[in-house]
Amino acid sequence: MRSVRALASTALVGLTATALTACSLVGGGDDDERAADGSTPPGGSEVVLVTHESFTLPEEVLAAFEEESGYRLKVRSAGDAGSLTNRLVLTKSSPLGDVVFGVDNTFASRALEEGVIADTDVERPAGAATYDLEAGEGSDDLVPVDTGNVCVNIDDTWFAREGLEPPTTLDDLTDPAYRDLLVVPGATTSSPGLAFLLATIAEEGDGWADYWERLVGNGAKLVDGWSDAYQVDFTQGGGKGDRPIVVSYDSSPAFTLDGEGGTTTSALLDTCFRQVEYAGLLEGAENPEGGEALLEFLLGPEVQAALPESMYVFPVRDDVELPADWARFAEQPTEAYAVDPAEIAANRDTWLREWSDVTTR
């Protein structure tokens, strides 16, 4: 098992193209490229996937899609999930590609309301329908691909060394005992940051802004995204950081193994907010047939089995066996925080403005 740092490095190497620059993921081929059955794919030989900066899958998995479908796959990276959704809205009259992957349940309503997702009829595999968006216009057109929980993580080795009892709840994070120990990705600049904000709203209700005042007053550090928080500032992220508390995922402890059969970190399961990432066909796609084929492939057993060790997320299929280390260390909460998608849609902009005001005072 590789560490989080190694996995993240692999992802970054695989996606070194600048945002919105297309790159072939698995090689060339000419315009007469054919599917495995010898047929020429309809709608053109190239299919373009627009996704977030953390997208990565094994080359052999992506090569299988090209071989089976006959399409060449290209990706366009558009930042984090929030940036991705914004770019889709801004470019909806001239879409960036054929398929989007990485719009999560905190931004899905905006993508649907803005009309950037086209009608599609992709069959869900066993278990996937559990993660469908709640009923609403266009809700069936975003297909769930993966899931996970955004949770506060702690460096167990740091707390043991310092002889300090670690926090367990959101409220604990405002305790002076944990001053200057927490790093958080921003709610306006990252999907895990927004998920963490929503967890605090679910917990604190109308008092969430006061909670954030206390949190920031207790020295919480705000950074742009997950990579900055985990890989740079977190003490177990590989960047020699000095913060032993970080907002990350319930799967993160499966990647911080100590080489002796254990892990050096824990996810605080009473702090979690569930995320689901979706894929959809873009309205106005140049190659809708290729887009449909790619959506079906993302739900197929090859991609679903590769998700845990490639992107640290759980598959939505219930017939996929998880890696052994996940079974031991990627513990999921029995009950996670949730906010109704309609409430998110109605209040997201207001909440983000208020959050920005509170955190920049």
mmCIF file of C-alpha atoms in Angstrom:
data_model
loop_
_atom_site.group_PDB
_atom_site.id
_atom_site.type_symbol
_atom_site.label_atom_id
_atom_site.label_comp_id
_atom_site.label_asym_id
_atom_site.label_seq_id
_atom_site.Cartn_x
_atom_site.Cartn_y
_atom_site.Cartn_z
ATOM 1 C CA MET A 1 0.000 0.000 0.000
ATOM 2 C CA ARG A 2 1.334 3.392 -0.927
ATOM 3 C CA SER A 3 1.103 6.401 1.340
ATOM 4 C CA VAL A 4 -1.241 9.338 0.758
ATOM 5 C CA ARG A 5 1.737 11.363 -0.345
ATOM 6 C CA ALA A 6 2.780 8.791 -2.931
ATOM 7 C CA LEU A 7 -0.742 8.443 -4.249
ATOM 8 C CA ALA A 8 -1.183 12.186 -4.468
ATOM 9 C CA SER A 9 2.131 12.519 -6.269
ATOM 10 C CA THR A 10 0.971 9.927 -8.786
ATOM 11 C CA ALA A 11 -2.201 11.915 -9.338
ATOM 12 C CA LEU A 12 -0.311 15.148 -9.857
ATOM 13 C CA VAL A 13 2.159 13.574 -12.259
ATOM 14 C CA GLY A 14 -0.744 12.172 -14.239
ATOM 15 C CA LEU A 15 -2.441 15.553 -14.412
ATOM 16 C CA THR A 16 0.383 18.029 -14.887
ATOM 17 C CA ALA A 17 -1.482 19.761 -17.672
ATOM 18 C CA THR A 18 -2.703 23.179 -16.622
ATOM 19 C CA ALA A 19 -6.359 23.690 -15.828
ATOM 20 C CA LEU A 20 -8.613 23.353 -18.857
ATOM 21 C CA THR A 21 -5.787 21.980 -21.023
ATOM 22 C CA ALA A 22 -6.647 18.667 -22.653
ATOM 23 C CA CYS A 23 -4.247 15.750 -22.481
ATOM 24 C CA SER A 24 -4.528 12.185 -23.705
ATOM 25 C CA LEU A 25 -4.495 9.826 -20.748
ATOM 26 C CA VAL A 26 -3.529 6.609 -22.426
ATOM 27 C CA GLY A 27 -1.916 7.287 -25.733
ATOM 28 C CA GLY A 28 -2.555 7.896 -29.348
ATOM 29 C CA GLY A 29 -4.259 6.175 -32.200
ATOM 30 C CA ASP A 30 -5.579 7.596 -35.439
ATOM 31 C CA ASP A 31 -9.003 8.833 -36.353
ATOM 32 C CA ASP A 32 -9.943 5.400 -37.715
ATOM 33 C CA GLU A 33 -9.508 3.793 -34.286
ATOM 34 C CA ARG A 34 -11.998 0.980 -33.846
ATOM 35 C CA ALA A 35 -13.627 -0.755 -30.905
ATOM 36 C CA ALA A 36 -12.629 -4.249 -29.845
ATOM 37 C CA ASP A 37 -15.405 -5.706 -31.993
ATOM 38 C CA GLY A 38 -13.993 -3.981 -35.077
ATOM 39 C CA SER A 39 -16.739 -1.376 -35.383
ATOM 40 C CA THR A 40 -16.102 2.337 -35.769
ATOM 41 C CA PRO A 41 -17.425 4.291 -32.773
ATOM 42 C CA PRO A 42 -20.268 6.712 -33.569
ATOM 43 C CA GLY A 43 -19.986 10.418 -32.928
ATOM 44 C CA GLY A 44 -16.260 10.739 -33.570
ATOM 45 C CA SER A 45 -13.204 8.904 -32.272
ATOM 46 C CA GLU A 46 -12.486 11.134 -29.261
ATOM 47 C CA VAL A 47 -14.392 11.605 -26.009
ATOM 48 C CA VAL A 48 -13.453 14.421 -23.632
ATOM 49 C CA LEU A 49 -13.844 14.149 -19.871
ATOM 50 C CA VAL A 50 -13.949 17.364 -17.839
ATOM 51 C CA THR A 51 -12.973 16.671 -14.256
ATOM 52 C CA HIS A 52 -11.307 17.943 -11.091
ATOM 53 C CA GLU A 53 -7.601 18.080 -10.376
ATOM 54 C CA SER A 54 -7.634 14.937 -8.207
ATOM 55 C CA PHE A 55 -8.877 12.620 -10.950
ATOM 56 C CA THR A 56 -6.586 9.663 -11.570
ATOM 57 C CA LEU A 57 -7.113 6.049 -12.561
ATOM 58 C CA PRO A 58 -4.592 3.326 -13.495
ATOM 59 C CA GLU A 59 -3.414 3.536 -17.093
ATOM 60 C CA GLU A 60 -4.456 -0.052 -17.732
ATOM 61 C CA VAL A 61 -8.030 0.725 -16.687
ATOM 62 C CA LEU A 62 -8.251 3.712 -19.002
ATOM 63 C CA ALA A 63 -6.593 1.715 -21.779
ATOM 64 C CA ALA A 64 -9.338 -0.878 -21.393
ATOM 65 C CA PHE A 65 -11.968 1.792 -22.077
ATOM 66 C CA GLU A 66 -10.179 2.858 -25.247
ATOM 67 C CA GLU A 67 -9.782 -0.716 -26.428
ATOM 68 C CA GLU A 68 -13.348 -1.740 -25.669
ATOM 69 C CA SER A 69 -15.039 1.388 -27.004
ATOM 70 C CA GLY A 70 -12.697 2.527 -29.764
ATOM 71 C CA TYR A 71 -12.697 6.082 -28.408
ATOM 72 C CA ARG A 72 -9.579 7.987 -27.455
ATOM 73 C CA LEU A 73 -10.030 9.487 -24.004
ATOM 74 C CA LYS A 74 -8.866 12.985 -23.149
ATOM 75 C CA VAL A 75 -9.302 14.920 -19.906
ATOM 76 C CA ARG A 76 -9.611 18.580 -19.131
ATOM 77 C CA SER A 77 -8.733 19.455 -15.550
ATOM 78 C CA ALA A 78 -10.721 22.333 -14.047
ATOM 79 C CA GLY A 79 -9.544 22.678 -10.456
ATOM 80 C CA ASP A 80 -11.505 21.493 -7.425
ATOM 81 C CA ALA A 81 -15.166 20.462 -7.501
ATOM 82 C CA GLY A 82 -16.343 24.011 -6.831
ATOM 83 C CA SER A 83 -14.148 25.464 -9.563
ATOM 84 C CA LEU A 84 -15.234 22.659 -11.869
ATOM 85 C CA THR A 85 -18.916 23.486 -11.446
ATOM 86 C CA ASN A 86 -18.265 27.191 -11.915
ATOM 87 C CA ARG A 87 -16.356 26.559 -15.142
ATOM 88 C CA LEU A 88 -19.159 24.374 -16.469
ATOM 89 C CA VAL A 89 -21.677 27.143 -15.839
ATOM 90 C CA LEU A 90 -19.493 29.832 -17.406
ATOM 91 C CA THR A 91 -18.853 27.756 -20.538
ATOM 92 C CA LYS A 92 -22.253 26.104 -20.965
ATOM 93 C CA SER A 93 -22.820 27.775 -24.346
ATOM 94 C CA SER A 94 -19.582 26.172 -25.556
ATOM 95 C CA PRO A 95 -19.030 23.076 -23.382
ATOM 96 C CA LEU A 96 -15.510 22.055 -22.463
ATOM 97 C CA GLY A 97 -16.080 18.393 -23.258
ATOM 98 C CA ASP A 98 -18.545 15.549 -23.451
ATOM 99 C CA VAL A 99 -18.728 14.254 -19.862
ATOM 100 C CA VAL A 100 -18.140 15.799 -16.463
ATOM 101 C CA PHE A 101 -16.973 13.800 -13.474
ATOM 102 C CA GLY A 102 -16.550 15.193 -9.955
ATOM 103 C CA VAL A 103 -19.597 17.378 -9.337
ATOM 104 C CA ASP A 104 -20.551 16.407 -5.784
ATOM 105 C CA ASN A 105 -23.733 16.632 -3.764
ATOM 106 C CA THR A 106 -22.820 20.083 -2.452
ATOM 107 C CA PHE A 107 -22.716 21.549 -5.985
ATOM 108 C CA ALA A 108 -24.983 19.195 -7.956
ATOM 109 C CA SER A 109 -28.073 21.367 -7.627
ATOM 110 C CA ARG A 110 -26.300 24.320 -9.225
ATOM 111 C CA ALA A 111 -25.138 22.259 -12.194
ATOM 112 C CA LEU A 112 -28.697 21.051 -12.757
ATOM 113 C CA GLU A 113 -30.311 24.445 -12.277
ATOM 114 C CA GLU A 114 -27.944 26.022 -14.797
ATOM 115 C CA GLY A 115 -28.784 23.416 -17.424
ATOM 116 C CA VAL A 116 -25.262 22.147 -18.030
ATOM 117 C CA ILE A 117 -26.211 18.453 -17.678
ATOM 118 C CA ALA A 118 -27.969 16.699 -20.564
ATOM 119 C CA ASP A 119 -30.608 13.990 -20.413
ATOM 120 C CA THR A 120 -29.185 10.505 -20.187
ATOM 121 C CA ASP A 121 -30.414 7.007 -19.424
ATOM 122 C CA VAL A 122 -27.459 5.158 -17.915
ATOM 123 C CA GLU A 123 -28.362 2.035 -15.965
ATOM 124 C CA ARG A 124 -27.203 2.012 -12.339
ATOM 125 C CA PRO A 125 -25.361 -1.104 -11.139
ATOM 126 C CA ALA A 126 -26.335 -2.825 -7.897
ATOM 127 C CA GLY A 127 -26.057 -0.420 -4.986
ATOM 128 C CA ALA A 128 -25.498 2.765 -6.980
ATOM 129 C CA ALA A 129 -29.098 3.972 -6.820
ATOM 130 C CA THR A 130 -28.654 4.387 -3.066
ATOM 131 C CA TYR A 131 -26.634 7.506 -3.828
ATOM 132 C CA ASP A 132 -28.954 9.080 -6.401
ATOM 133 C CA LEU A 133 -29.882 12.691 -5.853
ATOM 134 C CA GLU A 134 -33.265 13.276 -4.332
ATOM 135 C CA ALA A 135 -36.108 13.641 -6.774
ATOM 136 C CA GLY A 136 -36.014 16.842 -8.755
ATOM 137 C CA GLU A 137 -35.721 18.086 -12.304
ATOM 138 C CA GLY A 138 -32.733 16.415 -13.949
ATOM 139 C CA SER A 139 -31.733 14.518 -10.806
ATOM 140 C CA ASP A 140 -31.559 11.203 -12.704
ATOM 141 C CA ASP A 141 -29.094 12.652 -15.204
ATOM 142 C CA LEU A 142 -26.232 12.888 -12.728
ATOM 143 C CA VAL A 143 -24.914 9.381 -12.148
ATOM 144 C CA PRO A 144 -23.309 8.534 -8.772
ATOM 145 C CA VAL A 145 -19.765 7.191 -9.220
ATOM 146 C CA ASP A 146 -18.140 7.253 -5.789
ATOM 147 C CA THR A 147 -18.780 8.217 -2.195
ATOM 148 C CA GLY A 148 -16.928 9.012 0.998
ATOM 149 C CA ASN A 149 -17.119 11.155 4.096
ATOM 150 C CA VAL A 150 -15.307 14.383 4.816
ATOM 151 C CA CYS A 151 -14.093 14.066 8.414
ATOM 152 C CA VAL A 152 -11.632 15.707 10.737
ATOM 153 C CA ASN A 153 -8.463 13.579 10.875
ATOM 154 C CA ILE A 154 -5.814 13.562 13.586
ATOM 155 C CA ASP A 155 -2.176 12.512 13.796
ATOM 156 C CA ASP A 156 -2.303 9.859 16.517
ATOM 157 C CA THR A 157 1.473 9.741 16.847
ATOM 158 C CA TRP A 158 1.655 13.490 17.512
ATOM 159 C CA PHE A 159 -0.981 13.379 20.261
ATOM 160 C CA ALA A 160 0.658 10.350 21.863
ATOM 161 C CA ARG A 161 4.045 12.039 21.810
ATOM 162 C CA GLU A 162 2.687 15.265 23.294
ATOM 163 C CA GLY A 163 0.593 13.449 25.903
ATOM 164 C CA LEU A 164 -2.495 15.423 24.841
ATOM 165 C CA GLU A 165 -5.946 13.832 24.695
ATOM 166 C CA PRO A 166 -7.154 14.274 21.102
ATOM 167 C CA PRO A 167 -10.454 15.945 20.176
ATOM 168 C CA THR A 168 -13.468 13.849 19.221
ATOM 169 C CA THR A 169 -16.211 16.328 18.237
ATOM 170 C CA LEU A 170 -16.622 19.535 16.280
ATOM 171 C CA ASP A 171 -17.122 21.470 19.491
ATOM 172 C CA ASP A 172 -13.812 20.173 20.843
ATOM 173 C CA LEU A 173 -11.968 21.982 18.056
ATOM 174 C CA THR A 174 -12.727 25.346 19.655
ATOM 175 C CA ASP A 175 -11.125 24.268 22.949
ATOM 176 C CA PRO A 176 -7.956 26.280 23.754
ATOM 177 C CA ALA A 177 -6.161 22.953 24.245
ATOM 178 C CA TYR A 178 -6.166 22.650 20.444
ATOM 179 C CA ARG A 179 -5.167 26.225 19.607
ATOM 180 C CA ASP A 180 -3.152 26.496 16.354
ATOM 181 C CA LEU A 181 -3.436 22.748 15.661
ATOM 182 C CA LEU A 182 -6.161 22.631 12.964
ATOM 183 C CA VAL A 183 -5.861 23.260 9.211
ATOM 184 C CA VAL A 184 -9.000 23.491 7.053
ATOM 185 C CA PRO A 185 -9.455 23.764 3.263
ATOM 186 C CA GLY A 186 -11.534 26.822 2.406
ATOM 187 C CA ALA A 187 -15.274 26.490 1.928
ATOM 188 C CA THR A 188 -15.245 28.804 -1.107
ATOM 189 C CA THR A 189 -12.320 27.091 -2.801
ATOM 190 C CA SER A 190 -12.707 23.349 -2.172
ATOM 191 C CA SER A 191 -15.403 20.712 -1.952
ATOM 192 C CA PRO A 192 -14.123 19.170 1.321
ATOM 193 C CA GLY A 193 -14.009 22.673 2.771
ATOM 194 C CA LEU A 194 -17.627 23.256 1.816
ATOM 195 C CA ALA A 195 -18.582 19.840 3.172
ATOM 196 C CA PHE A 196 -16.942 20.718 6.492
ATOM 197 C CA LEU A 197 -18.840 24.018 6.580
ATOM 198 C CA LEU A 198 -22.073 22.115 5.968
ATOM 199 C CA ALA A 199 -21.226 19.725 8.808
ATOM 200 C CA THR A 200 -20.907 22.703 11.154
ATOM 201 C CA ILE A 201 -24.196 24.136 9.881
ATOM 202 C CA ALA A 202 -25.905 20.789 10.475
ATOM 203 C CA GLU A 203 -24.489 20.663 14.001
ATOM 204 C CA GLU A 204 -24.790 24.315 15.046
ATOM 205 C CA GLY A 205 -27.891 25.436 13.154
ATOM 206 C CA ASP A 206 -28.330 29.201 13.204
ATOM 207 C CA GLY A 207 -25.304 29.481 15.492
ATOM 208 C CA TRP A 208 -22.825 28.189 12.912
ATOM 209 C CA ALA A 209 -21.255 31.622 12.279
ATOM 210 C CA ASP A 210 -20.528 32.033 16.001
ATOM 211 C CA TYR A 211 -18.926 28.594 15.935
ATOM 212 C CA TRP A 212 -16.633 29.675 13.106
ATOM 213 C CA GLU A 213 -15.681 32.824 14.977
ATOM 214 C CA ARG A 214 -14.574 30.621 17.868
ATOM 215 C CA LEU A 215 -12.801 28.217 15.529
ATOM 216 C CA VAL A 216 -10.833 30.938 13.752
ATOM 217 C CA GLY A 217 -10.203 32.633 17.090
ATOM 218 C CA ASN A 218 -8.660 29.380 18.256
ATOM 219 C CA GLY A 219 -6.049 29.556 15.508
ATOM 220 C CA ALA A 220 -7.580 27.382 12.790
ATOM 221 C CA LYS A 221 -5.584 27.848 9.579
ATOM 222 C CA LEU A 222 -7.519 28.213 6.321
ATOM 223 C CA VAL A 223 -5.940 27.189 3.004
ATOM 224 C CA ASP A 224 -7.219 26.911 -0.556
ATOM 225 C CA GLY A 225 -7.686 23.184 -0.972
ATOM 226 C CA TRP A 226 -7.291 19.665 0.387
ATOM 227 C CA SER A 227 -3.815 19.249 -1.079
ATOM 228 C CA ASP A 228 -2.573 22.372 0.693
ATOM 229 C CA ALA A 229 -4.128 21.298 3.972
ATOM 230 C CA TYR A 230 -3.149 17.632 3.973
ATOM 231 C CA GLN A 231 0.080 17.457 2.022
ATOM 232 C CA VAL A 232 1.636 20.705 3.231
ATOM 233 C CA ASP A 233 0.337 21.589 6.701
ATOM 234 C CA PHE A 234 -0.741 18.264 8.215
ATOM 235 C CA THR A 235 1.965 16.571 10.257
ATOM 236 C CA GLN A 236 1.344 13.193 8.577
ATOM 237 C CA GLY A 237 0.915 14.521 5.047
ATOM 238 C CA GLY A 238 4.534 14.218 3.981
ATOM 239 C CA GLY A 239 5.238 17.942 3.779
ATOM 240 C CA LYS A 240 6.729 18.362 7.269
ATOM 241 C CA GLY A 241 3.681 20.306 8.381
ATOM 242 C CA ASP A 242 3.082 21.422 11.949
ATOM 243 C CA ARG A 243 -0.693 20.914 12.267
ATOM 244 C CA PRO A 244 -1.807 17.512 13.680
ATOM 245 C CA ILE A 245 -5.533 18.092 12.963
ATOM 246 C CA VAL A 246 -6.838 18.380 9.394
ATOM 247 C CA VAL A 247 -10.090 18.183 7.461
ATOM 248 C CA SER A 248 -9.737 15.184 5.154
ATOM 249 C CA TYR A 249 -11.630 11.927 4.529
ATOM 250 C CA ASP A 250 -12.732 8.802 6.369
ATOM 251 C CA SER A 251 -10.505 6.814 4.012
ATOM 252 C CA SER A 252 -7.306 8.736 4.803
ATOM 253 C CA PRO A 253 -6.141 6.423 7.647
ATOM 254 C CA ALA A 254 -5.893 3.568 5.132
ATOM 255 C CA PHE A 255 -3.035 5.441 3.452
ATOM 256 C CA THR A 256 -0.960 6.430 6.486
ATOM 257 C CA LEU A 257 0.227 2.966 7.439
ATOM 258 C CA ASP A 258 3.115 2.639 9.868
ATOM 259 C CA GLY A 259 4.670 -0.471 8.334
ATOM 260 C CA GLU A 260 3.923 -2.483 11.446
ATOM 261 C CA GLY A 261 0.314 -3.401 10.789
ATOM 262 C CA GLY A 262 -1.188 -0.153 12.022
ATOM 263 C CA THR A 263 -1.929 3.394 10.896
ATOM 264 C CA THR A 264 -0.631 6.709 12.205
ATOM 265 C CA THR A 265 -3.887 8.654 11.819
ATOM 266 C CA SER A 266 -7.568 8.441 12.705
ATOM 267 C CA ALA A 267 -10.747 9.945 11.303
ATOM 268 C CA LEU A 268 -13.050 11.444 13.931
ATOM 269 C CA LEU A 269 -16.287 9.722 12.967
ATOM 270 C CA ASP A 270 -18.493 12.161 14.898
ATOM 271 C CA THR A 271 -17.395 15.012 12.601
ATOM 272 C CA CYS A 272 -18.219 13.563 9.167
ATOM 273 C CA PHE A 273 -20.269 14.865 6.234
ATOM 274 C CA ARG A 274 -21.085 12.449 3.410
ATOM 275 C CA GLN A 275 -20.010 13.336 -0.115
ATOM 276 C CA VAL A 276 -21.104 11.675 -3.337
ATOM 277 C CA GLU A 277 -19.396 12.448 -6.642
ATOM 278 C CA TYR A 278 -21.424 12.351 -9.839
ATOM 279 C CA ALA A 279 -20.802 12.157 -13.551
ATOM 280 C CA GLY A 280 -23.026 13.426 -16.325
ATOM 281 C CA LEU A 281 -23.280 14.059 -20.043
ATOM 282 C CA LEU A 282 -22.714 17.738 -20.835
ATOM 283 C CA GLU A 283 -25.450 19.612 -22.671
ATOM 284 C CA GLY A 284 -24.229 20.354 -26.190
ATOM 285 C CA ALA A 285 -21.540 17.650 -26.112
ATOM 286 C CA GLU A 286 -19.864 17.060 -29.469
ATOM 287 C CA ASN A 287 -19.807 13.302 -28.878
ATOM 288 C CA PRO A 288 -22.848 12.276 -26.833
ATOM 289 C CA GLU A 289 -22.531 8.628 -27.914
ATOM 290 C CA GLY A 290 -18.976 8.525 -26.618
ATOM 291 C CA GLY A 291 -20.115 10.304 -23.494
ATOM 292 C CA GLU A 292 -22.729 7.641 -22.793
ATOM 293 C CA ALA A 293 -20.093 4.941 -23.268
ATOM 294 C CA LEU A 294 -17.776 6.698 -20.809
ATOM 295 C CA LEU A 295 -20.521 7.072 -18.205
ATOM 296 C CA GLU A 296 -21.246 3.365 -18.400
ATOM 297 C CA PHE A 297 -17.537 2.599 -18.056
ATOM 298 C CA LEU A 298 -17.205 4.782 -14.936
ATOM 299 C CA LEU A 299 -19.855 2.594 -13.324
ATOM 300 C CA GLY A 300 -18.241 -0.622 -14.511
ATOM 301 C CA PRO A 301 -16.389 -3.060 -12.243
ATOM 302 C CA GLU A 302 -12.898 -2.084 -13.471
ATOM 303 C CA VAL A 303 -13.209 1.592 -12.569
ATOM 304 C CA GLN A 304 -15.183 0.925 -9.415
ATOM 305 C CA ALA A 305 -12.569 -1.516 -8.096
ATOM 306 C CA ALA A 306 -9.771 0.969 -8.839
ATOM 307 C CA LEU A 307 -11.349 3.943 -7.040
ATOM 308 C CA PRO A 308 -10.191 3.236 -3.456
ATOM 309 C CA GLU A 309 -6.469 3.130 -4.141
ATOM 310 C CA SER A 310 -6.570 5.691 -6.967
ATOM 311 C CA MET A 311 -8.750 8.441 -5.497
ATOM 312 C CA TYR A 312 -9.262 7.403 -1.850
ATOM 313 C CA VAL A 313 -13.036 7.038 -2.288
ATOM 314 C CA PHE A 314 -15.538 4.220 -1.903
ATOM 315 C CA PRO A 315 -17.196 2.706 -4.993
ATOM 316 C CA VAL A 316 -20.960 2.988 -5.310
ATOM 317 C CA ARG A 317 -21.297 -0.592 -6.551
ATOM 318 C CA ASP A 318 -22.017 -3.006 -3.731
ATOM 319 C CA ASP A 319 -20.388 -5.959 -5.511
ATOM 320 C CA VAL A 320 -16.827 -4.554 -5.395
ATOM 321 C CA GLU A 321 -14.405 -5.966 -2.842
ATOM 322 C CA LEU A 322 -12.469 -3.294 -0.958
ATOM 323 C CA PRO A 323 -8.686 -3.518 -0.469
ATOM 324 C CA ALA A 324 -7.659 -5.251 2.757
ATOM 325 C CA ASP A 325 -6.243 -2.074 4.300
ATOM 326 C CA TRP A 326 -9.533 -0.303 3.657
ATOM 327 C CA ALA A 327 -11.431 -3.045 5.407
ATOM 328 C CA ARG A 328 -9.216 -2.476 8.462
ATOM 329 C CA PHE A 329 -8.618 1.267 8.546
ATOM 330 C CA ALA A 330 -11.116 3.116 6.307
ATOM 331 C CA GLU A 331 -13.912 3.079 8.835
ATOM 332 C CA GLN A 332 -17.112 4.849 7.841
ATOM 333 C CA PRO A 333 -19.423 6.618 10.278
ATOM 334 C CA THR A 334 -22.687 4.922 11.121
ATOM 335 C CA GLU A 335 -24.387 8.302 10.840
ATOM 336 C CA ALA A 336 -22.938 11.344 9.081
ATOM 337 C CA TYR A 337 -24.043 14.960 9.030
ATOM 338 C CA ALA A 338 -26.347 15.885 6.154
ATOM 339 C CA VAL A 339 -28.049 18.999 4.836
ATOM 340 C CA ASP A 340 -31.021 18.776 2.488
ATOM 341 C CA PRO A 341 -29.876 19.473 -1.117
ATOM 342 C CA ALA A 342 -32.736 21.936 -1.588
ATOM 343 C CA GLU A 343 -31.567 23.850 1.476
ATOM 344 C CA ILE A 344 -28.017 23.875 0.128
ATOM 345 C CA ALA A 345 -29.247 25.212 -3.219
ATOM 346 C CA ALA A 346 -31.305 27.949 -1.569
ATOM 347 C CA ASN A 347 -28.623 29.070 0.884
ATOM 348 C CA ARG A 348 -25.210 28.137 -0.530
ATOM 349 C CA ASP A 349 -24.275 31.595 -1.798
ATOM 350 C CA THR A 350 -25.467 33.304 1.388
ATOM 351 C CA TRP A 351 -23.672 30.816 3.604
ATOM 352 C CA LEU A 352 -20.439 31.224 1.639
ATOM 353 C CA ARG A 353 -20.605 35.014 1.832
ATOM 354 C CA GLU A 354 -21.209 34.851 5.564
ATOM 355 C CA TRP A 355 -18.406 32.306 5.977
ATOM 356 C CA SER A 356 -16.018 34.590 4.061
ATOM 357 C CA ASP A 357 -17.008 37.537 6.242
ATOM 358 C CA VAL A 358 -16.487 35.578 9.456
ATOM 359 C CA THR A 359 -13.152 34.069 8.465
ATOM 360 C CA THR A 360 -11.591 37.303 7.175
ATOM 361 C CA ARG A 361 -12.420 39.612 10.069
#
